Amino acid sequence: MEPQPSLKKKTIGGLMWSFGDLIGNQGIQFLIQIILARLLLPEHFGLIGMILVFIALSNSLVDSGFTQALIRERHANQTDYSTVFYFNLFVSLLIYLILFMAAPAISRFFDEPQLVALVRVLSIGIVINAFAVIPKAMFAKEVNFKTQAKINLSSSILSGLFAVGLALAGYGVWSLVLRQLSMNAIQSLLFSLTKKWLPSLVFSMSSFKRLFGFGWKLLVSGLIDTFYTNVYFLIIGRQYSAAQLGYYTNASRFSEIVSQNLAATILRVTYPVLSSIQDEHERLKQSYKNITRLAAFLIFPVMVGMAAIGEPLVLLVFGEKWLPMVPYFQLLSIAGMLYPILALDLSILQVKGRSDLYLYLEIINKLSLTILLFLAVWLELGVIGLIGAAILNTYLEFFVNSHVSKREVAYPATEKLGDLLPIYLISFGMGAVVWLIGQQVEGNLLFQMVLQVTAGIFIYIAVCRIANIGELRTVYGLISSVLAQKNKR
């Protein structure tokens, strides 16, 4: 059994480098996205948005749930890794062939002739990504996010500079396509060279059946989740203009910088750590509870704050031509608040080996979303209505996920609601004050935003201190631990 100090040290170290990856990698990508948004048109981003659902689904198929199965496997060996590698590579080549042949049909569906070439070139990245799956899984098992952070940062910088150069040269939408492809290629190359892993000439059916037995349910769940995450691009691209989809695409990516990326950072650190204590029920529950509260403490105020400063933020960052994306960005920020909590609920089912319940939840939650989306389209509520359906569904998911996950970890919705409600109310109260400050201040957008952010941080910390929110002390402790480790070097 691993001692508590070792587990804590491993978690803190992983969080430090994983958050560093988030700030560095996503910061660079965000900067590149801003530059490209100013150089390109909303229509260019809309064209890429039309393809996203197909690329995202394909990448989920390539992984096939094996990554999570390998991370959870305590004694994965070379035969296991080689088997998964060959299977992933075969599936990626097969999917590329299917997309290549389906490109004309996709183009006709959206009535965009350019999509034929765009689909055929962008989907090459699916094959490239297959080469990085095993090295990434190995680093995750080791809770080694320092190396991953360096690789992700390097690939973001190099591919971003390449894309900006192409945009300045007038390549339009192709600068976005080649940016993604170059990032895929650089990441796969660096992961492979750094890990120095090569597959053996072996494919074991017993390894495949064992890992796929756990992973296939995650695969189906992942496909369902990926489809519904990207279904908005499909509906908006079909029903509205490429420019409208461009506004939604950038609003979605902008809001996800915090919610999904921070959630992914927390999950990729905590999943292997929690997996190592999966049989220690009380310790697992307490760790799961602490992580859930900490995730809410960090993400709730940021998402509400982003919505509150939405207009000056979009105008300052993207410029006047992107003003129509403001309401989309604000609503998507609110929709993204609960995403990390929902992801943690599903993650704990993976830790406990209940991929069957994971799949069950995905089916139930997406069925409710289908009904809500159908109503939004039928009532002709527009893009705002589609986003409203997403917000309502996240709250329904919260209660459904909590009800099901309590079977494995005794943390029911009522207890979880009691833990999260104070942070939720404080965040919205802070957001309301920040928004009111913005309404009173006119003139310089940068001054307005700095004033709003400063006021928001001060209000949130002050109220949390008065309300005796324990996560404030936890964050102070994490910062002190990081600084102490740094000083020892």
GROMACS .gro file of C-alpha atoms in nm:
model
  489
    1MET     CA    1   0.000   0.000   0.000
    2GLU     CA    2   0.133   0.342  -0.096
    3PRO     CA    3   0.183   0.574   0.201
    4GLN     CA    4  -0.019   0.893   0.224
    5PRO     CA    5   0.276   1.135   0.200
    6SER     CA    6   0.391   0.969  -0.123
    7LEU     CA    7   0.042   0.996  -0.273
    8LYS     CA    8   0.013   1.361  -0.169
    9LYS     CA    9   0.355   1.445  -0.307
   10LYS     CA   10   0.278   1.272  -0.635
   11THR     CA   11  -0.055   1.456  -0.666
   12ILE     CA   12   0.095   1.798  -0.587
   13GLY     CA   13   0.381   1.742  -0.829
   14GLY     CA   14   0.142   1.629  -1.100
   15LEU     CA   15  -0.092   1.921  -1.041
   16MET     CA   16   0.196   2.167  -1.049
   17TRP     CA   17   0.319   2.051  -1.389
   18SER     CA   18  -0.029   1.988  -1.524
   19PHE     CA   19  -0.142   2.339  -1.431
   20GLY     CA   20   0.184   2.465  -1.581
   21ASP     CA   21   0.091   2.281  -1.898
   22LEU     CA   22  -0.254   2.442  -1.888
   23ILE     CA   23  -0.122   2.795  -1.840
   24GLY     CA   24   0.167   2.761  -2.084
   25ASN     CA   25   0.018   2.546  -2.359
   26GLN     CA   26  -0.333   2.688  -2.351
   27GLY     CA   27  -0.196   3.039  -2.307
   28ILE     CA   28   0.009   3.003  -2.624
   29GLN     CA   29  -0.281   2.846  -2.812
   30PHE     CA   30  -0.510   3.123  -2.693
   31LEU     CA   31  -0.264   3.388  -2.811
   32ILE     CA   32  -0.233   3.220  -3.151
   33GLN     CA   33  -0.613   3.194  -3.172
   34ILE     CA   34  -0.643   3.568  -3.109
   35ILE     CA   35  -0.391   3.652  -3.380
   36LEU     CA   36  -0.559   3.419  -3.629
   37ALA     CA   37  -0.905   3.556  -3.542
   38ARG     CA   38  -0.782   3.905  -3.625
   39LEU     CA   39  -0.620   3.791  -3.952
   40LEU     CA   40  -0.898   3.559  -4.070
   41LEU     CA   41  -1.276   3.581  -4.112
   42PRO     CA   42  -1.550   3.419  -3.903
   43GLU     CA   43  -1.637   3.211  -4.212
   44HIS     CA   44  -1.294   3.044  -4.201
   45PHE     CA   45  -1.352   2.925  -3.845
   46GLY     CA   46  -1.703   2.818  -3.943
   47LEU     CA   47  -1.569   2.588  -4.216
   48ILE     CA   48  -1.342   2.415  -3.964
   49GLY     CA   49  -1.634   2.394  -3.719
   50MET     CA   50  -1.832   2.194  -3.976
   51ILE     CA   51  -1.563   1.924  -3.978
   52LEU     CA   52  -1.494   1.911  -3.603
   53VAL     CA   53  -1.760   1.652  -3.519
   54PHE     CA   54  -1.615   1.404  -3.771
   55ILE     CA   55  -1.256   1.455  -3.655
   56ALA     CA   56  -1.349   1.436  -3.286
   57LEU     CA   57  -1.551   1.116  -3.333
   58SER     CA   58  -1.266   0.963  -3.531
   59ASN     CA   59  -1.010   1.038  -3.259
   60SER     CA   60  -1.240   0.876  -3.001
   61LEU     CA   61  -1.265   0.564  -3.219
   62VAL     CA   62  -0.887   0.545  -3.254
   63ASP     CA   63  -0.840   0.551  -2.876
   64SER     CA   64  -1.117   0.291  -2.833
   65GLY     CA   65  -1.113   0.336  -2.454
   66PHE     CA   66  -0.773   0.166  -2.437
   67THR     CA   67  -0.589   0.464  -2.287
   68GLN     CA   68  -0.801   0.463  -1.971
   69ALA     CA   69  -0.780   0.083  -1.957
   70LEU     CA   70  -0.398   0.094  -1.976
   71ILE     CA   71  -0.373   0.366  -1.710
   72ARG     CA   72  -0.599   0.169  -1.478
   73GLU     CA   73  -0.409  -0.157  -1.544
   74ARG     CA   74  -0.162  -0.189  -1.257
   75HIS     CA   75   0.073  -0.429  -1.436
   76ALA     CA   76   0.054  -0.335  -1.805
   77ASN     CA   77   0.341  -0.493  -2.001
   78GLN     CA   78   0.507  -0.460  -2.342
   79THR     CA   79   0.262  -0.706  -2.496
   80ASP     CA   80  -0.033  -0.496  -2.376
   81TYR     CA   81   0.118  -0.175  -2.513
   82SER     CA   82   0.210  -0.330  -2.849
   83THR     CA   83  -0.133  -0.484  -2.893
   84VAL     CA   84  -0.308  -0.153  -2.830
   85PHE     CA   85  -0.065   0.032  -3.059
   86TYR     CA   86  -0.128  -0.194  -3.359
   87PHE     CA   87  -0.502  -0.189  -3.306
   88ASN     CA   88  -0.509   0.192  -3.281
   89LEU     CA   89  -0.297   0.231  -3.594
   90PHE     CA   90  -0.519  -0.007  -3.793
   91VAL     CA   91  -0.836   0.174  -3.683
   92SER     CA   92  -0.688   0.517  -3.765
   93LEU     CA   93  -0.601   0.408  -4.121
   94LEU     CA   94  -0.946   0.258  -4.168
   95ILE     CA   95  -1.118   0.575  -4.044
   96TYR     CA   96  -0.905   0.794  -4.268
   97LEU     CA   97  -1.009   0.587  -4.570
   98ILE     CA   98  -1.377   0.619  -4.472
   99LEU     CA   99  -1.352   0.998  -4.427
  100PHE     CA  100  -1.162   1.035  -4.754
  101MET     CA  101  -1.445   0.861  -4.939
  102ALA     CA  102  -1.718   1.040  -4.741
  103ALA     CA  103  -1.578   1.390  -4.801
  104PRO     CA  104  -1.806   1.469  -5.101
  105ALA     CA  105  -2.115   1.366  -4.900
  106ILE     CA  106  -2.007   1.586  -4.606
  107SER     CA  107  -1.957   1.873  -4.849
  108ARG     CA  108  -2.308   1.830  -4.994
  109PHE     CA  109  -2.464   1.808  -4.646
  110PHE     CA  110  -2.332   2.155  -4.554
  111ASP     CA  111  -2.349   2.288  -4.913
  112GLU     CA  112  -1.983   2.394  -4.892
  113PRO     CA  113  -1.767   2.276  -5.188
  114GLN     CA  114  -1.441   2.358  -5.005
  115LEU     CA  115  -1.506   2.088  -4.747
  116VAL     CA  116  -1.400   1.802  -4.977
  117ALA     CA  117  -1.033   1.899  -4.972
  118LEU     CA  118  -1.047   2.026  -4.612
  119VAL     CA  119  -1.183   1.695  -4.477
  120ARG     CA  120  -0.933   1.485  -4.671
  121VAL     CA  121  -0.632   1.683  -4.551
  122LEU     CA  122  -0.736   1.755  -4.191
  123SER     CA  123  -0.823   1.390  -4.124
  124ILE     CA  124  -0.459   1.290  -4.183
  125GLY     CA  125  -0.409   1.407  -3.823
  126ILE     CA  126  -0.612   1.106  -3.704
  127VAL     CA  127  -0.342   0.870  -3.827
  128ILE     CA  128  -0.065   1.090  -3.688
  129ASN     CA  129  -0.229   1.096  -3.342
  130ALA     CA  130  -0.233   0.716  -3.326
  131PHE     CA  131   0.147   0.714  -3.286
  132ALA     CA  132   0.128   0.919  -2.963
  133VAL     CA  133  -0.141   0.722  -2.778
  134ILE     CA  134   0.092   0.473  -2.604
  135PRO     CA  135   0.365   0.722  -2.496
  136LYS     CA  136   0.094   0.950  -2.353
  137ALA     CA  137  -0.060   0.660  -2.160
  138MET     CA  138   0.282   0.567  -2.020
  139PHE     CA  139   0.352   0.921  -1.901
  140ALA     CA  140   0.004   0.939  -1.744
  141LYS     CA  141   0.059   0.612  -1.554
  142GLU     CA  142   0.380   0.758  -1.414
  143VAL     CA  143   0.200   1.084  -1.325
  144ASN     CA  144   0.478   1.247  -1.529
  145PHE     CA  145   0.321   1.568  -1.654
  146LYS     CA  146   0.645   1.765  -1.660
  147THR     CA  147   0.751   1.604  -1.987
  148GLN     CA  148   0.402   1.631  -2.134
  149ALA     CA  149   0.391   2.001  -2.047
  150LYS     CA  150   0.719   2.065  -2.228
  151ILE     CA  151   0.610   1.872  -2.538
  152ASN     CA  152   0.269   2.039  -2.556
  153LEU     CA  153   0.420   2.384  -2.514
  154SER     CA  154   0.680   2.325  -2.785
  155SER     CA  155   0.424   2.193  -3.033
  156SER     CA  156   0.186   2.484  -2.963
  157ILE     CA  157   0.456   2.746  -3.024
  158LEU     CA  158   0.596   2.589  -3.341
  159SER     CA  159   0.260   2.508  -3.502
  160GLY     CA  160   0.119   2.846  -3.398
  161LEU     CA  161   0.401   3.041  -3.557
  162PHE     CA  162   0.364   2.831  -3.872
  163ALA     CA  163  -0.011   2.905  -3.887
  164VAL     CA  164   0.035   3.280  -3.836
  165GLY     CA  165   0.289   3.286  -4.118
  166LEU     CA  166   0.042   3.107  -4.346
  167ALA     CA  167  -0.240   3.346  -4.250
  168LEU     CA  168  -0.023   3.649  -4.324
  169ALA     CA  169   0.063   3.494  -4.660
  170GLY     CA  170  -0.309   3.475  -4.745
  171TYR     CA  171  -0.376   3.102  -4.705
  172GLY     CA  172  -0.705   3.167  -4.523
  173VAL     CA  173  -0.876   2.857  -4.384
  174TRP     CA  174  -0.578   2.641  -4.479
  175SER     CA  175  -0.370   2.812  -4.212
  176LEU     CA  176  -0.610   2.662  -3.954
  177VAL     CA  177  -0.591   2.316  -4.115
  178LEU     CA  178  -0.212   2.310  -4.136
  179ARG     CA  179  -0.181   2.446  -3.785
  180GLN     CA  180  -0.367   2.143  -3.651
  181LEU     CA  181  -0.175   1.896  -3.866
  182SER     CA  182   0.164   2.040  -3.773
  183MET     CA  183   0.072   2.031  -3.403
  184ASN     CA  184  -0.031   1.665  -3.432
  185ALA     CA  185   0.293   1.578  -3.610
  186ILE     CA  186   0.522   1.763  -3.368
  187GLN     CA  187   0.348   1.616  -3.061
  188SER     CA  188   0.362   1.258  -3.192
  189LEU     CA  189   0.728   1.292  -3.288
  190LEU     CA  190   0.833   1.442  -2.955
  191PHE     CA  191   0.633   1.194  -2.746
  192SER     CA  192   0.783   0.902  -2.937
  193LEU     CA  193   1.140   1.034  -2.918
  194THR     CA  194   1.115   1.129  -2.550
  195LYS     CA  195   0.964   0.802  -2.431
  196LYS     CA  196   1.193   0.596  -2.655
  197TRP     CA  197   0.926   0.327  -2.682
  198LEU     CA  198   0.888   0.097  -2.980
  199PRO     CA  199   0.623  -0.172  -3.024
  200SER     CA  200   0.722  -0.537  -3.032
  201LEU     CA  201   0.617  -0.759  -3.319
  202VAL     CA  202   0.335  -0.910  -3.118
  203PHE     CA  203  -0.043  -0.887  -3.102
  204SER     CA  204  -0.204  -1.069  -2.810
  205MET     CA  205  -0.572  -1.157  -2.830
  206SER     CA  206  -0.580  -1.218  -2.455
  207SER     CA  207  -0.444  -0.867  -2.388
  208PHE     CA  208  -0.687  -0.722  -2.641
  209LYS     CA  209  -0.989  -0.897  -2.487
  210ARG     CA  210  -0.890  -0.802  -2.130
  211LEU     CA  211  -0.832  -0.435  -2.206
  212PHE     CA  212  -1.118  -0.403  -2.453
  213GLY     CA  213  -1.350  -0.570  -2.202
  214PHE     CA  214  -1.308  -0.263  -1.983
  215GLY     CA  215  -1.250  -0.011  -2.261
  216TRP     CA  216  -1.534  -0.082  -2.504
  217LYS     CA  217  -1.794   0.070  -2.273
  218LEU     CA  218  -1.575   0.379  -2.236
  219LEU     CA  219  -1.541   0.384  -2.615
  220VAL     CA  220  -1.917   0.391  -2.667
  221SER     CA  221  -1.955   0.646  -2.386
  222GLY     CA  222  -1.678   0.858  -2.538
  223LEU     CA  223  -1.837   0.845  -2.882
  224ILE     CA  224  -2.174   0.950  -2.743
  225ASP     CA  225  -2.019   1.232  -2.540
  226THR     CA  226  -1.801   1.349  -2.829
  227PHE     CA  227  -2.093   1.350  -3.071
  228TYR     CA  228  -2.312   1.554  -2.841
  229THR     CA  229  -2.028   1.791  -2.750
  230ASN     CA  230  -1.989   1.867  -3.120
  231VAL     CA  231  -2.350   1.827  -3.236
  232TYR     CA  232  -2.396   2.203  -3.206
  233PHE     CA  233  -2.143   2.254  -3.485
  234LEU     CA  234  -2.344   2.010  -3.696
  235ILE     CA  235  -2.681   2.178  -3.631
  236ILE     CA  236  -2.558   2.537  -3.661
  237GLY     CA  237  -2.352   2.456  -3.972
  238ARG     CA  238  -2.656   2.295  -4.135
  239GLN     CA  239  -2.921   2.548  -4.024
  240TYR     CA  240  -2.728   2.873  -4.032
  241SER     CA  241  -2.440   3.046  -4.213
  242ALA     CA  242  -2.069   2.969  -4.193
  243ALA     CA  243  -2.020   3.309  -4.026
  244GLN     CA  244  -2.274   3.223  -3.754
  245LEU     CA  245  -2.096   2.895  -3.693
  246GLY     CA  246  -1.767   3.086  -3.684
  247TYR     CA  247  -1.897   3.303  -3.400
  248TYR     CA  248  -2.013   2.995  -3.211
  249THR     CA  249  -1.687   2.806  -3.279
  250ASN     CA  250  -1.465   3.077  -3.133
  251ALA     CA  251  -1.704   3.141  -2.843
  252SER     CA  252  -1.699   2.770  -2.763
  253ARG     CA  253  -1.320   2.742  -2.778
  254PHE     CA  254  -1.278   3.062  -2.580
  255SER     CA  255  -1.505   2.945  -2.297
  256GLU     CA  256  -1.356   2.593  -2.298
  257ILE     CA  257  -1.005   2.726  -2.235
  258VAL     CA  258  -1.088   2.726  -1.865
  259SER     CA  259  -1.368   2.475  -1.809
  260GLN     CA  260  -1.271   2.174  -2.020
  261ASN     CA  261  -0.897   2.226  -2.015
  262LEU     CA  262  -0.882   2.282  -1.640
  263ALA     CA  263  -1.110   1.983  -1.592
  264ALA     CA  264  -0.888   1.772  -1.818
  265THR     CA  265  -0.585   1.885  -1.617
  266ILE     CA  266  -0.742   1.781  -1.287
  267LEU     CA  267  -0.869   1.451  -1.428
  268ARG     CA  268  -0.546   1.338  -1.588
  269VAL     CA  269  -0.364   1.393  -1.258
  270THR     CA  270  -0.629   1.255  -1.024
  271TYR     CA  271  -0.734   0.951  -1.231
  272PRO     CA  272  -0.408   0.758  -1.199
  273VAL     CA  273  -0.370   0.872  -0.836
  274LEU     CA  274  -0.724   0.771  -0.739
  275SER     CA  275  -0.683   0.446  -0.932
  276SER     CA  276  -0.393   0.359  -0.699
  277ILE     CA  277  -0.629   0.373  -0.396
  278GLN     CA  278  -0.938   0.231  -0.566
  279ASP     CA  279  -0.979  -0.042  -0.300
  280GLU     CA  280  -0.949   0.193   0.003
  281HIS     CA  281  -1.311   0.305   0.023
  282GLU     CA  282  -1.298   0.576   0.291
  283ARG     CA  283  -0.974   0.726   0.162
  284LEU     CA  284  -1.110   0.723  -0.193
  285LYS     CA  285  -1.432   0.897  -0.090
  286GLN     CA  286  -1.252   1.170   0.102
  287SER     CA  287  -1.007   1.231  -0.184
  288TYR     CA  288  -1.292   1.240  -0.438
  289LYS     CA  289  -1.487   1.484  -0.220
  290ASN     CA  290  -1.188   1.713  -0.168
  291ILE     CA  291  -1.107   1.718  -0.540
  292THR     CA  292  -1.470   1.797  -0.629
  293ARG     CA  293  -1.481   2.091  -0.388
  294LEU     CA  294  -1.144   2.220  -0.504
  295ALA     CA  295  -1.247   2.197  -0.871
  296ALA     CA  296  -1.562   2.399  -0.799
  297PHE     CA  297  -1.369   2.654  -0.591
  298LEU     CA  298  -1.132   2.718  -0.882
  299ILE     CA  299  -1.367   2.694  -1.180
  300PHE     CA  300  -1.700   2.843  -1.066
  301PRO     CA  301  -1.573   3.199  -1.008
  302VAL     CA  302  -1.362   3.198  -1.324
  303MET     CA  303  -1.650   3.091  -1.549
  304VAL     CA  304  -1.897   3.335  -1.393
  305GLY     CA  305  -1.634   3.609  -1.406
  306MET     CA  306  -1.569   3.543  -1.775
  307ALA     CA  307  -1.940   3.576  -1.847
  308ALA     CA  308  -1.955   3.902  -1.649
  309ILE     CA  309  -1.672   4.064  -1.849
  310GLY     CA  310  -1.776   3.901  -2.178
  311GLU     CA  311  -1.833   4.211  -2.390
  312PRO     CA  312  -1.516   4.410  -2.310
  313LEU     CA  313  -1.315   4.087  -2.320
  314VAL     CA  314  -1.434   3.988  -2.670
  315LEU     CA  315  -1.398   4.343  -2.806
  316LEU     CA  316  -1.050   4.382  -2.662
  317VAL     CA  317  -0.923   4.040  -2.763
  318PHE     CA  318  -1.093   3.969  -3.097
  319GLY     CA  319  -1.205   4.309  -3.223
  320GLU     CA  320  -1.531   4.467  -3.339
  321LYS     CA  321  -1.605   4.210  -3.612
  322TRP     CA  322  -1.648   3.939  -3.346
  323LEU     CA  323  -1.904   4.132  -3.135
  324PRO     CA  324  -2.194   3.895  -3.230
  325MET     CA  325  -2.017   3.613  -3.042
  326VAL     CA  326  -2.055   3.789  -2.701
  327PRO     CA  327  -2.391   3.636  -2.593
  328TYR     CA  328  -2.274   3.292  -2.711
  329PHE     CA  329  -1.956   3.325  -2.508
  330GLN     CA  330  -2.140   3.440  -2.195
  331LEU     CA  331  -2.392   3.156  -2.203
  332LEU     CA  332  -2.130   2.894  -2.288
  333SER     CA  333  -1.924   3.011  -1.990
  334ILE     CA  334  -2.222   2.949  -1.761
  335ALA     CA  335  -2.285   2.612  -1.929
  336GLY     CA  336  -1.923   2.512  -1.865
  337MET     CA  337  -1.936   2.570  -1.489
  338LEU     CA  338  -2.047   2.219  -1.398
  339TYR     CA  339  -1.848   2.036  -1.664
  340PRO     CA  340  -1.552   1.952  -1.434
  341ILE     CA  341  -1.789   1.823  -1.163
  342LEU     CA  342  -1.972   1.602  -1.412
  343ALA     CA  343  -1.641   1.474  -1.550
  344LEU     CA  344  -1.523   1.383  -1.199
  345ASP     CA  345  -1.842   1.184  -1.137
  346LEU     CA  346  -1.775   0.979  -1.450
  347SER     CA  347  -1.406   0.946  -1.368
  348ILE     CA  348  -1.479   0.787  -1.030
  349LEU     CA  349  -1.681   0.518  -1.208
  350GLN     CA  350  -1.378   0.443  -1.426
  351VAL     CA  351  -1.159   0.423  -1.117
  352LYS     CA  352  -1.398   0.167  -0.965
  353GLY     CA  353  -1.402  -0.030  -1.289
  354ARG     CA  354  -1.773   0.040  -1.353
  355SER     CA  355  -1.753   0.127  -1.721
  356ASP     CA  356  -2.104  -0.024  -1.751
  357LEU     CA  357  -2.248   0.252  -1.528
  358TYR     CA  358  -2.037   0.506  -1.717
  359LEU     CA  359  -2.204   0.399  -2.042
  360TYR     CA  360  -2.548   0.391  -1.879
  361LEU     CA  361  -2.507   0.752  -1.763
  362GLU     CA  362  -2.394   0.871  -2.104
  363ILE     CA  363  -2.702   0.719  -2.266
  364ILE     CA  364  -2.945   0.865  -2.011
  365ASN     CA  365  -2.787   1.213  -2.010
  366LYS     CA  366  -2.762   1.237  -2.387
  367LEU     CA  367  -3.119   1.118  -2.429
  368SER     CA  368  -3.238   1.413  -2.221
  369LEU     CA  369  -3.013   1.647  -2.422
  370THR     CA  370  -3.158   1.511  -2.748
  371ILE     CA  371  -3.509   1.598  -2.630
  372LEU     CA  372  -3.402   1.949  -2.525
  373LEU     CA  373  -3.217   2.013  -2.852
  374PHE     CA  374  -3.514   1.889  -3.054
  375LEU     CA  375  -3.742   2.129  -2.868
  376ALA     CA  376  -3.500   2.419  -2.927
  377VAL     CA  377  -3.488   2.350  -3.303
  378TRP     CA  378  -3.862   2.281  -3.328
  379LEU     CA  379  -3.949   2.604  -3.144
  380GLU     CA  380  -3.697   2.793  -3.363
  381LEU     CA  381  -3.514   2.937  -3.063
  382GLY     CA  382  -3.194   2.987  -3.264
  383VAL     CA  383  -2.838   2.942  -3.140
  384ILE     CA  384  -2.926   3.098  -2.803
  385GLY     CA  385  -3.193   2.831  -2.755
  386LEU     CA  386  -2.945   2.553  -2.836
  387ILE     CA  387  -2.703   2.683  -2.573
  388GLY     CA  388  -2.989   2.721  -2.325
  389ALA     CA  389  -3.069   2.352  -2.376
  390ALA     CA  390  -2.707   2.269  -2.289
  391ILE     CA  391  -2.722   2.474  -1.967
  392LEU     CA  392  -3.043   2.307  -1.852
  393ASN     CA  393  -2.905   1.963  -1.930
  394THR     CA  394  -2.589   2.015  -1.721
  395TYR     CA  395  -2.806   2.061  -1.410
  396LEU     CA  396  -3.007   1.751  -1.491
  397GLU     CA  397  -2.680   1.560  -1.538
  398PHE     CA  398  -2.553   1.676  -1.200
  399PHE     CA  399  -2.834   1.500  -1.014
  400VAL     CA  400  -2.839   1.190  -1.236
  401ASN     CA  401  -2.459   1.142  -1.216
  402SER     CA  402  -2.454   1.194  -0.840
  403HIS     CA  403  -2.734   0.947  -0.788
  404VAL     CA  404  -2.558   0.675  -0.988
  405SER     CA  405  -2.200   0.737  -0.868
  406LYS     CA  406  -2.304   0.717  -0.500
  407ARG     CA  407  -2.340   0.340  -0.552
  408GLU     CA  408  -1.963   0.319  -0.581
  409VAL     CA  409  -1.856   0.611  -0.360
  410ALA     CA  410  -2.100   0.723  -0.090
  411TYR     CA  411  -2.118   1.089  -0.192
  412PRO     CA  412  -2.487   1.155  -0.274
  413ALA     CA  413  -2.627   1.460  -0.452
  414THR     CA  414  -2.761   1.616  -0.131
  415GLU     CA  415  -2.419   1.606   0.036
  416LYS     CA  416  -2.246   1.725  -0.279
  417LEU     CA  417  -2.498   2.006  -0.322
  418GLY     CA  418  -2.434   2.115   0.034
  419ASP     CA  419  -2.061   2.125  -0.035
  420LEU     CA  420  -2.088   2.317  -0.364
  421LEU     CA  421  -2.381   2.555  -0.304
  422PRO     CA  422  -2.186   2.813  -0.095
  423ILE     CA  423  -1.915   2.836  -0.363
  424TYR     CA  424  -2.185   2.854  -0.635
  425LEU     CA  425  -2.373   3.140  -0.466
  426ILE     CA  426  -2.056   3.335  -0.384
  427SER     CA  427  -1.942   3.304  -0.747
  428PHE     CA  428  -2.270   3.437  -0.890
  429GLY     CA  429  -2.280   3.715  -0.631
  430MET     CA  430  -1.928   3.817  -0.729
  431GLY     CA  431  -2.024   3.796  -1.098
  432ALA     CA  432  -2.323   4.026  -1.051
  433VAL     CA  433  -2.107   4.292  -0.883
  434VAL     CA  434  -1.841   4.262  -1.155
  435TRP     CA  435  -2.103   4.303  -1.429
  436LEU     CA  436  -2.253   4.610  -1.256
  437ILE     CA  437  -1.907   4.768  -1.233
  438GLY     CA  438  -1.869   4.720  -1.608
  439GLN     CA  439  -2.199   4.895  -1.672
  440GLN     CA  440  -2.083   5.201  -1.479
  441VAL     CA  441  -1.738   5.233  -1.637
  442GLU     CA  442  -1.707   5.367  -1.990
  443GLY     CA  443  -1.413   5.444  -2.213
  444ASN     CA  444  -1.094   5.241  -2.216
  445LEU     CA  445  -1.178   4.869  -2.249
  446LEU     CA  446  -0.850   4.753  -2.093
  447PHE     CA  447  -0.900   4.974  -1.788
  448GLN     CA  448  -1.260   4.852  -1.754
  449MET     CA  449  -1.160   4.486  -1.770
  450VAL     CA  450  -0.865   4.521  -1.531
  451LEU     CA  451  -1.091   4.700  -1.283
  452GLN     CA  452  -1.358   4.430  -1.312
  453VAL     CA  453  -1.112   4.141  -1.273
  454THR     CA  454  -0.935   4.300  -0.978
  455ALA     CA  455  -1.266   4.370  -0.804
  456GLY     CA  456  -1.385   4.014  -0.876
  457ILE     CA  457  -1.074   3.852  -0.726
  458PHE     CA  458  -1.086   4.072  -0.417
  459ILE     CA  459  -1.458   4.013  -0.360
  460TYR     CA  460  -1.434   3.636  -0.410
  461ILE     CA  461  -1.138   3.588  -0.175
  462ALA     CA  462  -1.285   3.822   0.087
  463VAL     CA  463  -1.628   3.654   0.090
  464CYS     CA  464  -1.474   3.304   0.092
  465ARG     CA  465  -1.260   3.406   0.387
  466ILE     CA  466  -1.561   3.543   0.575
  467ALA     CA  467  -1.766   3.231   0.490
  468ASN     CA  468  -1.476   3.012   0.605
  469ILE     CA  469  -1.452   2.820   0.277
  470GLY     CA  470  -1.189   2.552   0.344
  471GLU     CA  471  -1.066   2.536  -0.016
  472LEU     CA  472  -0.913   2.880   0.024
  473ARG     CA  473  -0.676   2.731   0.282
  474THR     CA  474  -0.619   2.430   0.056
  475VAL     CA  475  -0.506   2.656  -0.228
  476TYR     CA  476  -0.277   2.847   0.006
  477GLY     CA  477  -0.135   2.513   0.118
  478LEU     CA  478  -0.080   2.392  -0.239
  479ILE     CA  479   0.098   2.716  -0.328
  480SER     CA  480   0.316   2.688  -0.015
  481SER     CA  481   0.400   2.324  -0.101
  482VAL     CA  482   0.498   2.418  -0.455
  483LEU     CA  483   0.714   2.706  -0.334
  484ALA     CA  484   0.874   2.483  -0.067
  485GLN     CA  485   0.961   2.219  -0.329
  486LYS     CA  486   1.104   2.491  -0.553
  487ASN     CA  487   1.320   2.631  -0.271
  488LYS     CA  488   1.465   2.285  -0.194
  489ARG     CA  489   1.611   2.258  -0.542
   0.00000   0.00000   0.00000
